[in-house]
PDB file of C-alpha atoms in Angstrom:
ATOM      1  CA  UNK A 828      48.198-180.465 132.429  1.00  0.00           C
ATOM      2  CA  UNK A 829      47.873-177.193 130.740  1.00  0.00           C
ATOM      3  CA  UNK A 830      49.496-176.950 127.040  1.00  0.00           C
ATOM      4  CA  UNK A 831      50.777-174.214 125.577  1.00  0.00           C
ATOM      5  CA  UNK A 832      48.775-171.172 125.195  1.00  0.00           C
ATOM      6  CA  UNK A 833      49.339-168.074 122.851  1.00  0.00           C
ATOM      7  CA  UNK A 834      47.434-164.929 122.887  1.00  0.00           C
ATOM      8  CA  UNK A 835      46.112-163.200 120.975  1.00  0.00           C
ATOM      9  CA  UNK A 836      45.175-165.412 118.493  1.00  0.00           C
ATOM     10  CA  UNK A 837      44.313-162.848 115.764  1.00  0.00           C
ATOM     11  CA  UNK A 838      45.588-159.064 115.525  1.00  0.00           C
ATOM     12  CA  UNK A 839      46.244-156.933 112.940  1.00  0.00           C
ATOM     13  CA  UNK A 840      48.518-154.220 112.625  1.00  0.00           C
ATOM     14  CA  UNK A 841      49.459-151.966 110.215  1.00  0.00           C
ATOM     15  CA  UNK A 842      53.653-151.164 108.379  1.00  0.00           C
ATOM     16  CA  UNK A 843      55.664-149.196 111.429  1.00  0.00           C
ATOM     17  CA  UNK A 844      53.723-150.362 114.574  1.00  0.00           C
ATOM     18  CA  UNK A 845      55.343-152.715 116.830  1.00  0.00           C
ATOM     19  CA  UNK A 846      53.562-155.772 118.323  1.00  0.00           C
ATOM     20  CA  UNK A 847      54.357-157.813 121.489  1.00  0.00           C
ATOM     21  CA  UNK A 848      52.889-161.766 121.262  1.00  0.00           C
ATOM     22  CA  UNK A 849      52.840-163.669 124.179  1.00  0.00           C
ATOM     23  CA  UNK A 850      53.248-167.980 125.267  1.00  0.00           C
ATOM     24  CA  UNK A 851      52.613-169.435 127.876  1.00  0.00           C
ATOM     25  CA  UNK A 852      54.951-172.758 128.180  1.00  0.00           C
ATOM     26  CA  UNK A 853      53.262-175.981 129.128  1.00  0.00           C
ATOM     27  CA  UNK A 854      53.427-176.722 132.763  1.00  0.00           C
ATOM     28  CA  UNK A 855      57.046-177.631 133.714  1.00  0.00           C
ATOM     29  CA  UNK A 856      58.842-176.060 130.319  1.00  0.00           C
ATOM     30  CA  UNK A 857      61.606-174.374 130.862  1.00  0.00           C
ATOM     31  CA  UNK A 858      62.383-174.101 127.488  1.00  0.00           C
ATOM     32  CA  UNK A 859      60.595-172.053 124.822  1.00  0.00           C
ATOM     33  CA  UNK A 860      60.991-171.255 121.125  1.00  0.00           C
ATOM     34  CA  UNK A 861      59.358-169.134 118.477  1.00  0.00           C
ATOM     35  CA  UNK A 862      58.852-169.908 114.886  1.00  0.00           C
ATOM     36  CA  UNK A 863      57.378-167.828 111.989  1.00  0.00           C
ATOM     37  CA  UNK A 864      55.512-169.464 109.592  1.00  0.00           C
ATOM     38  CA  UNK A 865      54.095-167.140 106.311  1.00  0.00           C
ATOM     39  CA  UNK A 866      51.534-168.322 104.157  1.00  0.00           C
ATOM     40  CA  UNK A 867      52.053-171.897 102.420  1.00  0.00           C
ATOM     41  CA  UNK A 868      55.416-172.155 104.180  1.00  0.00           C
ATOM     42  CA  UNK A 869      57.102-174.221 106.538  1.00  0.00           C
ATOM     43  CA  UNK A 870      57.741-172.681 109.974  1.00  0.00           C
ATOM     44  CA  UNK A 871      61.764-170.571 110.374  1.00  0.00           C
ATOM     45  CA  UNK A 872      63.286-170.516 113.635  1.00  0.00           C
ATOM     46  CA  UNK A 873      63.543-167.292 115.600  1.00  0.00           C
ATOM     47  CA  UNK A 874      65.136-167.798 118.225  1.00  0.00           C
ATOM     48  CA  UNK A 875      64.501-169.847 121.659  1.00  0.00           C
ATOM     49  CA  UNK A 876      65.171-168.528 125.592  1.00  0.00           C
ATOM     50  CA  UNK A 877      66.425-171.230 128.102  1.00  0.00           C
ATOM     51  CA  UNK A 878      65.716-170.250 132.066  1.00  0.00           C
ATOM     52  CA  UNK A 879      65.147-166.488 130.567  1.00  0.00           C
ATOM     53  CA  UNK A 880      68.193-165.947 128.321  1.00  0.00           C
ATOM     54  CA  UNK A 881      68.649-166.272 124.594  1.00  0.00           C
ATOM     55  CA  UNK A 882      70.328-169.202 123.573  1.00  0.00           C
ATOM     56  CA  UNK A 883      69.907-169.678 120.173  1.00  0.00           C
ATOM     57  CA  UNK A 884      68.713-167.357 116.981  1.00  0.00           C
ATOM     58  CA  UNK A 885      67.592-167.617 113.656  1.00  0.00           C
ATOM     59  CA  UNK A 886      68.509-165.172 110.418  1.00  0.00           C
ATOM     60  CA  UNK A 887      66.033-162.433 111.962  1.00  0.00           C
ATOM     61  CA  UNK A 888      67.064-158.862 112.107  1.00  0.00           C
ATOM     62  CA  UNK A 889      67.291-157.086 115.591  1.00  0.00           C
ATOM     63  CA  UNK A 890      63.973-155.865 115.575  1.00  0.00           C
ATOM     64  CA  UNK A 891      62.739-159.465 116.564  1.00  0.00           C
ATOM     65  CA  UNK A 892      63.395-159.448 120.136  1.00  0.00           C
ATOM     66  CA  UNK A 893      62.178-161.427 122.964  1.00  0.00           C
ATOM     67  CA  UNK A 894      61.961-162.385 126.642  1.00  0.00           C
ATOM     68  CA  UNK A 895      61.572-164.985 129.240  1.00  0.00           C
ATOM     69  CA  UNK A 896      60.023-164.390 132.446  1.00  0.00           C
ATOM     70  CA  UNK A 897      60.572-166.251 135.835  1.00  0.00           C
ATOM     71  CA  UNK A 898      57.669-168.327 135.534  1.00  0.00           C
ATOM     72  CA  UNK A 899      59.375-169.447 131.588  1.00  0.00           C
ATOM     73  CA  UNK A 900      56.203-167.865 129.533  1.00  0.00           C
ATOM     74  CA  UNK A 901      57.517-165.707 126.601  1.00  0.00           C
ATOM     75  CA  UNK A 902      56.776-162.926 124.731  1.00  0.00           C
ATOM     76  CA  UNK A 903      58.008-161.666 121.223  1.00  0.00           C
ATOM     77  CA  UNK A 904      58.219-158.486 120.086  1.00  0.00           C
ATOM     78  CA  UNK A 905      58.474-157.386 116.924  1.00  0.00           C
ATOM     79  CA  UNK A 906      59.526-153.295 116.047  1.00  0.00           C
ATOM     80  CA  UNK A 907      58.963-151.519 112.767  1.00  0.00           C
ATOM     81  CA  UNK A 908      56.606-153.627 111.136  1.00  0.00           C
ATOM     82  CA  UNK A 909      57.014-154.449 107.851  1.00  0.00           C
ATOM     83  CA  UNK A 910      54.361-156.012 105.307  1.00  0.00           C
ATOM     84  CA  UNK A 911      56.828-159.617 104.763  1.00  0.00           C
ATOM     85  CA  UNK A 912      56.266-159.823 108.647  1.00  0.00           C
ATOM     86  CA  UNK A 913      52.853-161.085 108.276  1.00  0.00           C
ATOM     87  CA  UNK A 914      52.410-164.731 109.065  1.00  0.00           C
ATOM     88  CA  UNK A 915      51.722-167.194 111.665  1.00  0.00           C
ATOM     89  CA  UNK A 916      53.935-167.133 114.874  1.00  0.00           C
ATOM     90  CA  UNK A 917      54.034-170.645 116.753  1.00  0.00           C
ATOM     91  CA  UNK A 918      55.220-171.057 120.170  1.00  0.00           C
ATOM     92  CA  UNK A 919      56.893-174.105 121.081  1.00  0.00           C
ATOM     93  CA  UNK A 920      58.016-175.238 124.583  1.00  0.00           C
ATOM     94  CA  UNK A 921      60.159-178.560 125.549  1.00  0.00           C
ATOM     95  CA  UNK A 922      60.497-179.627 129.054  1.00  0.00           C
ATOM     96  CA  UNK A 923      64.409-179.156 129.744  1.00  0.00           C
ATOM     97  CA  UNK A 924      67.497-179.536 126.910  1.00  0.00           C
ATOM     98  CA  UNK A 925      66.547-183.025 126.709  1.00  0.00           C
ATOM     99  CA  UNK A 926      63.369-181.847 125.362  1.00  0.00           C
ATOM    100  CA  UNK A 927      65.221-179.662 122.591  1.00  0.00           C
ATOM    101  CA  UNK A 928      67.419-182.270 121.613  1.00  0.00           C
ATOM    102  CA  UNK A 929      64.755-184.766 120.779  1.00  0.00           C
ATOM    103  CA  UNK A 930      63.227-182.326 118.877  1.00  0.00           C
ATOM    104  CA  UNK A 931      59.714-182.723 121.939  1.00  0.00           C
ATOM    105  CA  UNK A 932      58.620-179.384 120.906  1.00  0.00           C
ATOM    106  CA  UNK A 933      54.973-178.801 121.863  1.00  0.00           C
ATOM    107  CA  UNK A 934      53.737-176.076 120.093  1.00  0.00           C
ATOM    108  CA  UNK A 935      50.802-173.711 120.640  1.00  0.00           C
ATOM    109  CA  UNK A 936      48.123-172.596 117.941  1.00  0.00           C
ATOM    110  CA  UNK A 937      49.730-169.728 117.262  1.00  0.00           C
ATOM    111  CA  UNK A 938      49.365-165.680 116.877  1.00  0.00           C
ATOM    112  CA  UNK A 939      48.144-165.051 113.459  1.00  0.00           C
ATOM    113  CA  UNK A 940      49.255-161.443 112.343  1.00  0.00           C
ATOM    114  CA  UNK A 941      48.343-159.146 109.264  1.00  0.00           C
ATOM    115  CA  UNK A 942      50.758-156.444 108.642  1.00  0.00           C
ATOM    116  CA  UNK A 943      48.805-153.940 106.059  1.00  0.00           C
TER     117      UNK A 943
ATOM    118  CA  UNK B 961      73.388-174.774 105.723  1.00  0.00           C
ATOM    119  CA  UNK B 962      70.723-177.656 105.929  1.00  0.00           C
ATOM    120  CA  UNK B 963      67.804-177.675 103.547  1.00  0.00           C
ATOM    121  CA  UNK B 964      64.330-180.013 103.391  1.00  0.00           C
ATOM    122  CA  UNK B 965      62.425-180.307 100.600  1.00  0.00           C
ATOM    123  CA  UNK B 966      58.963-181.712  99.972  1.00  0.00           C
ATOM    124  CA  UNK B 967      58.308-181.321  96.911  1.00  0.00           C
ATOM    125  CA  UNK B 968      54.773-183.127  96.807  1.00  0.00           C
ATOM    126  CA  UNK B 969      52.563-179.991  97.581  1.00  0.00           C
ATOM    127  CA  UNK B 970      49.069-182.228  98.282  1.00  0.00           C
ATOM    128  CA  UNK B 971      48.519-185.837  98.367  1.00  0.00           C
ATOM    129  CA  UNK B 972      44.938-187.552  98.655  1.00  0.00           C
ATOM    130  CA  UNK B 973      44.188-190.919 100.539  1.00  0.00           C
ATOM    131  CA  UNK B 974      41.334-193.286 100.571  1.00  0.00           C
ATOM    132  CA  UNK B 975      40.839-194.062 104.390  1.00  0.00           C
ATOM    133  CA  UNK B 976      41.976-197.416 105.598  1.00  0.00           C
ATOM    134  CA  UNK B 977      44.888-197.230 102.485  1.00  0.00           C
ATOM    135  CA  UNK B 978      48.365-196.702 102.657  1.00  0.00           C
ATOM    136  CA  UNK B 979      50.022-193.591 101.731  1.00  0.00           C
ATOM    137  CA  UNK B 980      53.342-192.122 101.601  1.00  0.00           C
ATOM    138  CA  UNK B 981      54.479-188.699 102.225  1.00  0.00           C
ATOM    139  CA  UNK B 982      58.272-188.023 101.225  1.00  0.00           C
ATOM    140  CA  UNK B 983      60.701-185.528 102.373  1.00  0.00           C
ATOM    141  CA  UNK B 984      64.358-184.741 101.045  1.00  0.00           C
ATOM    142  CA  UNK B 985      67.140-183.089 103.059  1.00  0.00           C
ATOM    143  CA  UNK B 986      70.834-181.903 101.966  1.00  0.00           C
ATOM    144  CA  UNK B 987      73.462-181.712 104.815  1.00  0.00           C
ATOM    145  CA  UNK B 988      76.944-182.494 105.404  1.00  0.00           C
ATOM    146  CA  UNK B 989      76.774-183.359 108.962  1.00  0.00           C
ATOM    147  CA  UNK B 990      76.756-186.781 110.264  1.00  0.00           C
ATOM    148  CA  UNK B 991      74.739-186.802 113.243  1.00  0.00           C
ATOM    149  CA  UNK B 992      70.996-185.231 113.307  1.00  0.00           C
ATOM    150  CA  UNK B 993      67.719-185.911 113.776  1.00  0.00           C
ATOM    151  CA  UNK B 994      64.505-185.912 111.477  1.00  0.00           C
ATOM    152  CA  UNK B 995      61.193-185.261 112.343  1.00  0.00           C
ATOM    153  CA  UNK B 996      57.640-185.614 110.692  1.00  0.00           C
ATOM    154  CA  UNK B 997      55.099-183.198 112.987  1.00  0.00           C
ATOM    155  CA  UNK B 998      51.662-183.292 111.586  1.00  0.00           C
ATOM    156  CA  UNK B 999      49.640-179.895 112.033  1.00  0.00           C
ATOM    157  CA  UNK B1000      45.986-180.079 111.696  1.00  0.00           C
ATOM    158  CA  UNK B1001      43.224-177.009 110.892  1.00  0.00           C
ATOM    159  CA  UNK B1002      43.088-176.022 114.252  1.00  0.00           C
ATOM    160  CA  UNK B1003      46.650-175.634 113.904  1.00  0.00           C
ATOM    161  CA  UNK B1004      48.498-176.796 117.090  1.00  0.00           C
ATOM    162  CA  UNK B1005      51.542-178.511 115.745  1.00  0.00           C
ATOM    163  CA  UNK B1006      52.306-182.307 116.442  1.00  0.00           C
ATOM    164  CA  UNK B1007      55.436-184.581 116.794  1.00  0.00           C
ATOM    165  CA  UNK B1008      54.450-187.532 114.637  1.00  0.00           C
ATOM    166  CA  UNK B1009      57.691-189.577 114.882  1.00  0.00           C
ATOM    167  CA  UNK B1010      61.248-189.279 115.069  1.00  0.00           C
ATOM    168  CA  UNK B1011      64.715-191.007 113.535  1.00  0.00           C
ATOM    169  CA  UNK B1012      68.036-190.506 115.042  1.00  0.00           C
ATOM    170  CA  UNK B1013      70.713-190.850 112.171  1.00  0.00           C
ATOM    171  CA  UNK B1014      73.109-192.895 114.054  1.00  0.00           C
ATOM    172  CA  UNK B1015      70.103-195.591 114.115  1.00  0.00           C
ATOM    173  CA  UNK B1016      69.750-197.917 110.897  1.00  0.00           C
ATOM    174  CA  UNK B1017      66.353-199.410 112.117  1.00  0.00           C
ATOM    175  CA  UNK B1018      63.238-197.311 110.919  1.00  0.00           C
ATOM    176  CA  UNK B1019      61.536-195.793 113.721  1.00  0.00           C
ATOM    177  CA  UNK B1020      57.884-196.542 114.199  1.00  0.00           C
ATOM    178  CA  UNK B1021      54.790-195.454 116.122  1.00  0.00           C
ATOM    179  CA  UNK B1022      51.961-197.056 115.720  1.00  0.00           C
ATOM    180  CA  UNK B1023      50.443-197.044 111.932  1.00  0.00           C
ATOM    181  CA  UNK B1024      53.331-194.352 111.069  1.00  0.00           C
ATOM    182  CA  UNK B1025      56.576-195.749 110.093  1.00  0.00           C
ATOM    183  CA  UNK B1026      59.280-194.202 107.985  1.00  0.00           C
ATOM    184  CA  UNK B1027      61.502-195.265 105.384  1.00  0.00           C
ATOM    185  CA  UNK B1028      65.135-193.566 106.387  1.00  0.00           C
ATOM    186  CA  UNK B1029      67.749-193.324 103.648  1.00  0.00           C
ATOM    187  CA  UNK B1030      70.998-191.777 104.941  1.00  0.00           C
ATOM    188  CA  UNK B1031      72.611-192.231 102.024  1.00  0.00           C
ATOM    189  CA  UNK B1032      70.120-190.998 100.026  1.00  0.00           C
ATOM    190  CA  UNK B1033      69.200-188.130 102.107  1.00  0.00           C
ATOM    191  CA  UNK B1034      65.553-189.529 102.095  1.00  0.00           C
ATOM    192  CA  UNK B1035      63.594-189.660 104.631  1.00  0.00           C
ATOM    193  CA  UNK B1036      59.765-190.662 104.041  1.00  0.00           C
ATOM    194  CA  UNK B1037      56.698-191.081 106.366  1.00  0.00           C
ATOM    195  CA  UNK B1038      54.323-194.485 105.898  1.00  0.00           C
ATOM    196  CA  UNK B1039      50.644-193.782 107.367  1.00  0.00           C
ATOM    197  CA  UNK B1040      48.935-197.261 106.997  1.00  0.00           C
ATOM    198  CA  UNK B1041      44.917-197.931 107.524  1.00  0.00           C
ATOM    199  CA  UNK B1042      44.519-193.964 106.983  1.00  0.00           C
ATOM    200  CA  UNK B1043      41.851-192.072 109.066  1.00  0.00           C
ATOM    201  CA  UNK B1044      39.735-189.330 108.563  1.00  0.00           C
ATOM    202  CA  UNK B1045      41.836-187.616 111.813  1.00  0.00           C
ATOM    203  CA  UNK B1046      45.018-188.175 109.741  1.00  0.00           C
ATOM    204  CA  UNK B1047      43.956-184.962 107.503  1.00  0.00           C
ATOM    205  CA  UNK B1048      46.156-182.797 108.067  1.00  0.00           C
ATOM    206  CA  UNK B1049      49.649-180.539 106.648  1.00  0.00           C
ATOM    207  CA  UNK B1050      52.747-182.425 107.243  1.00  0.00           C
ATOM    208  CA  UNK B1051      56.230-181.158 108.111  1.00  0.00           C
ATOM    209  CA  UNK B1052      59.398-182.880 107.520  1.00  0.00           C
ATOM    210  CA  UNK B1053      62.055-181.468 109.800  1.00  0.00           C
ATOM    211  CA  UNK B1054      65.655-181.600 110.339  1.00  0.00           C
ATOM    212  CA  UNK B1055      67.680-180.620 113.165  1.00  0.00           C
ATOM    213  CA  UNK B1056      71.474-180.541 113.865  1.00  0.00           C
ATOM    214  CA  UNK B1057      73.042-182.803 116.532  1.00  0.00           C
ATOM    215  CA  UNK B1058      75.562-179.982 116.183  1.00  0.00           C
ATOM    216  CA  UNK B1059      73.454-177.114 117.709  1.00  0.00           C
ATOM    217  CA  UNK B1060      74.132-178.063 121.049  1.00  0.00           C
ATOM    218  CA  UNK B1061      71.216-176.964 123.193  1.00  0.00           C
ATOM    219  CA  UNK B1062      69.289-174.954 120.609  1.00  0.00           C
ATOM    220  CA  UNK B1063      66.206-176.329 119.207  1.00  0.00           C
ATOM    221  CA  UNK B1064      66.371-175.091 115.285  1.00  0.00           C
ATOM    222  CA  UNK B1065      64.626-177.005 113.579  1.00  0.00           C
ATOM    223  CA  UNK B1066      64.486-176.616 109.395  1.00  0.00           C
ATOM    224  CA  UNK B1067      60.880-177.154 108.239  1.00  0.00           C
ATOM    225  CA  UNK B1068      60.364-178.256 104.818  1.00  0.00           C
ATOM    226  CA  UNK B1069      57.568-176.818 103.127  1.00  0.00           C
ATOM    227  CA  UNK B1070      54.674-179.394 104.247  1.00  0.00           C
ATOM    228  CA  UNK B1071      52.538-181.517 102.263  1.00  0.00           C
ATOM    229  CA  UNK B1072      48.677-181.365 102.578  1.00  0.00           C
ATOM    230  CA  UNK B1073      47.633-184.914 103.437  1.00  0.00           C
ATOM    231  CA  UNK B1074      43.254-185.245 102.561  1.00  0.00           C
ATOM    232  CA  UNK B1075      41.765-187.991 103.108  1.00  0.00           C
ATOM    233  CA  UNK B1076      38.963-189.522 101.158  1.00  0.00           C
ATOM    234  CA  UNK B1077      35.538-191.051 103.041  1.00  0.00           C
TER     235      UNK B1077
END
């Protein structure tokens, strides 16, 4: 069984650019999530896509956007970079709402990004 | 809005001891569940055990056990006969039985857990 797998796992970009992170859900997820987690912090929910829509969101501006494809991996994209935007983005995918409500969240290692 | 707080930054075990990580949360809902997920170096994050807050009886997995408060708000995590694979950053988490189908969870700040040879 494959886990959850982001890419890439380093990148760095620099204030303005725009950056597109991908997941891929562990086999049989149909339910992913994204979390940012800066430096010494706990992780803040972005927002999480259920069979390719958005069904819930964090306080992120618009500029955090994301998708779901058919086969449920994700991607987030983030616009207009800005310095506070650097920080470790985890990937988390459940298998179903059941999943989500029991709080089975298997997460991936993460993207780390470095806005300079 | 919900807030967790762990205000213990590090903690430091002697392996095969008994330590105990605790966690703090302010709500005004009835009906949630905590979490404790464990994230080691590499990163990957990991549920470590659950409590539903309709339950009374402390859930337990294995040599992790927590001490649940409700009234309190308290919510700690037990790790008897400590390993060296126990080292790791630990999250207490809270999340709404409110939110219907969406996943938030609210992360305290994690603890670092090290573990002494």
């Amino acid at each position: 069984e494959t886990g959850v797998t982001q890419s890439p796992t380093h990148l760095i970009k620099t204030r303005g650019q725009q950056v597109t992170l991908r997941c891929s859900s562990q086999s049989g997820h149909n339910t992913v999530s994204w979390y940012q987690q800066a430096l010494g912090q706990g992780p803040q929910f972005i927002f999480q896509y259920y069979r390719e829509e958005e069904n819930g969101r964090g306080n992120f501006p618009p500029r955090f956007s994301g998708l779901q494809f058919p086969n449920y991996s994700s991607e987030l994209n983030v616009n207009a970079l800005e310095l506070d935007d650097s920080a470790l983005y985890l990937c988390a995918s459940s298998l179903g709402l059941a999943g989500v409500r029991t709080g089975e969240l298997f997460f991936g290692e993460g993207s780390r990004l470095t806005v300079l | 809005a919900q807030t967790v707080t762990q205000s213990q930054p590090e903690m430091s075990v002697q392996e095969a001891e008994t330590v105990t990580l605790s966690c703090t949360y302010d709500t005004s809902e009835s009906d949630y569940y905590l979490f404790w997920y464990k994230q080691p170096p590499s990163r990957q994050m990991i549920l470590v055990i659950r409590q539903e807050a309709y339950k009374q009886q402390n859930a337990t997995e294995n040599r992790f056990s927590v001490n649940f408060q409700k009234a309190a708000k308290s919510f700690s995590l037990k790790i008897s006969d400590s390993q060296l694979g126990d080292a790791a950053m630990y999250f207490c988490a809270y999340r709404s039985e409110n939110t219907g189908a969406n996943s938030k969870l609210t992360f305290g700040k994690g603890i670092t857990l090290s573990v002494r040879p």
